[in-house]
């Protein structure tokens, strides 16, 4: 990809004080939560009774909820794909500048890694999941990779991560609320702490874009338009089960999330509106004619999408996932 040289210069400039960025948006490892804080202790005499209690609480979770929780877990477990993708961005140099953007990617990955670990162990103990089928889907998702339409362009990728981190925050926050309503306080706490991480990560990536808008507004605006035209795809958009075509299972997972209200088309539109407001898109001045046209498109897009959303219907037919054993 032939990027304007200015984009690399801007990346190098923003990444000069990476320790300050990490200190602001990521938590110290030694004091951070770990999956074992929320799960039965395997060296405790109460380990087996605690597992029985966990399984009893899990029995009350509806089918669609289990499908969404498993899909969220598989999405989190595909972390190797996301780290490799971020390490490949122009302006990220793990060899010559390991303490710059490459350090952010490593530390962000380390914090994100706990999410899949926690949810995977919980699902294994729940007694409701066909772990072999879930693990197969996870391996497929990592092996298949994904195409989010950004290439190695850091501007487009930071637009994507700003959007996507808030989407995952919404999803985990709502699964937390739902599990609490089903009487499962333990799972609610788990989803809640994951959601809190995602919110901090969202604020980080959103701040990166905000800083770029201050330094290179025309190029950032053009990148924003490009991503909105393509539409932000979910990280698990290639999700599949054994014997199923790539991406087919994602459609059913998405339908279940819409039925539950965990993540909907309206959420997508509201995230877009929020970013337009937070980045003060309508107030940005001194941009090129191309960037002006890009801004006009972006500002008008949410209203157009709302009209389309009003006419769309969520499929009510439940799909039988191979992941759920009972």
Short mmCIF file of N, CA and C in Angstrom, two decimals, residues 15-16 67 88 98 135 149 180 186 195 197 208-209 230 232 234 240 268-269 281 289 310-311:
data_model
loop_
_atom_site.label_atom_id
_atom_site.label_comp_id
_atom_site.label_asym_id
_atom_site.label_seq_id
_atom_site.Cartn_x
_atom_site.Cartn_y
_atom_site.Cartn_z
N UNK A 15 3.88 8.25 18.76
CA UNK A 15 4.43 7.12 19.49
C UNK A 15 5.68 7.40 20.28
N UNK A 16 6.12 8.66 20.31
CA UNK A 16 7.37 9.00 21.01
C UNK A 16 7.27 8.78 22.52
N UNK A 67 -25.34 -19.07 23.14
CA UNK A 67 -24.77 -18.93 21.80
C UNK A 67 -23.94 -17.64 21.69
N UNK A 88 1.57 -5.52 11.95
CA UNK A 88 1.86 -5.31 10.54
C UNK A 88 1.53 -3.93 10.02
N UNK A 98 11.20 -1.20 19.20
CA UNK A 98 10.37 -2.09 20.05
C UNK A 98 9.69 -1.39 21.21
N UNK A 135 -13.82 -25.32 20.31
CA UNK A 135 -12.38 -25.22 20.04
C UNK A 135 -12.09 -25.33 18.55
N UNK A 149 -10.59 -4.59 5.61
CA UNK A 149 -10.57 -3.51 4.63
C UNK A 149 -9.67 -2.34 4.97
N UNK A 180 -26.95 -11.22 35.18
CA UNK A 180 -27.42 -10.82 36.50
C UNK A 180 -28.92 -10.99 36.62
N UNK A 186 -21.98 -14.37 39.35
CA UNK A 186 -20.56 -14.66 39.06
C UNK A 186 -20.22 -14.32 37.62
N UNK A 195 -15.82 -5.93 30.08
CA UNK A 195 -16.38 -4.72 29.47
C UNK A 195 -15.59 -3.48 29.89
N UNK A 197 -12.41 -3.30 30.67
CA UNK A 197 -11.17 -3.29 29.88
C UNK A 197 -11.42 -2.73 28.49
N UNK A 208 -6.13 8.22 20.01
CA UNK A 208 -5.15 8.20 18.93
C UNK A 208 -5.71 8.92 17.70
N UNK A 209 -6.96 8.60 17.37
CA UNK A 209 -7.60 9.23 16.21
C UNK A 209 -7.76 10.73 16.45
N UNK A 230 -17.02 1.30 3.60
CA UNK A 230 -16.83 -0.15 3.58
C UNK A 230 -17.71 -0.85 4.62
N UNK A 232 -17.92 -1.21 9.02
CA UNK A 232 -17.07 -1.88 9.99
C UNK A 232 -17.57 -3.31 10.17
N UNK A 234 -17.34 -7.13 11.88
CA UNK A 234 -16.96 -7.65 13.18
C UNK A 234 -15.72 -8.54 13.06
N UNK A 240 -17.17 -19.87 11.73
CA UNK A 240 -17.83 -21.07 11.21
C UNK A 240 -17.66 -22.23 12.18
N UNK A 268 -24.73 -0.08 16.22
CA UNK A 268 -23.74 0.28 15.20
C UNK A 268 -23.88 1.75 14.81
N UNK A 269 -25.11 2.17 14.59
CA UNK A 269 -25.36 3.56 14.18
C UNK A 269 -25.02 4.53 15.30
N UNK A 281 -16.32 16.17 14.28
CA UNK A 281 -16.14 16.11 12.83
C UNK A 281 -16.70 17.35 12.12
N UNK A 289 -10.40 19.93 -0.22
CA UNK A 289 -11.72 19.76 -0.83
C UNK A 289 -12.16 18.30 -0.76
N UNK A 310 -34.84 0.80 10.17
CA UNK A 310 -36.27 0.78 10.51
C UNK A 310 -37.03 -0.24 9.66
N UNK A 311 -36.50 -0.54 8.48
CA UNK A 311 -37.19 -1.49 7.59
C UNK A 311 -36.69 -2.92 7.74
#
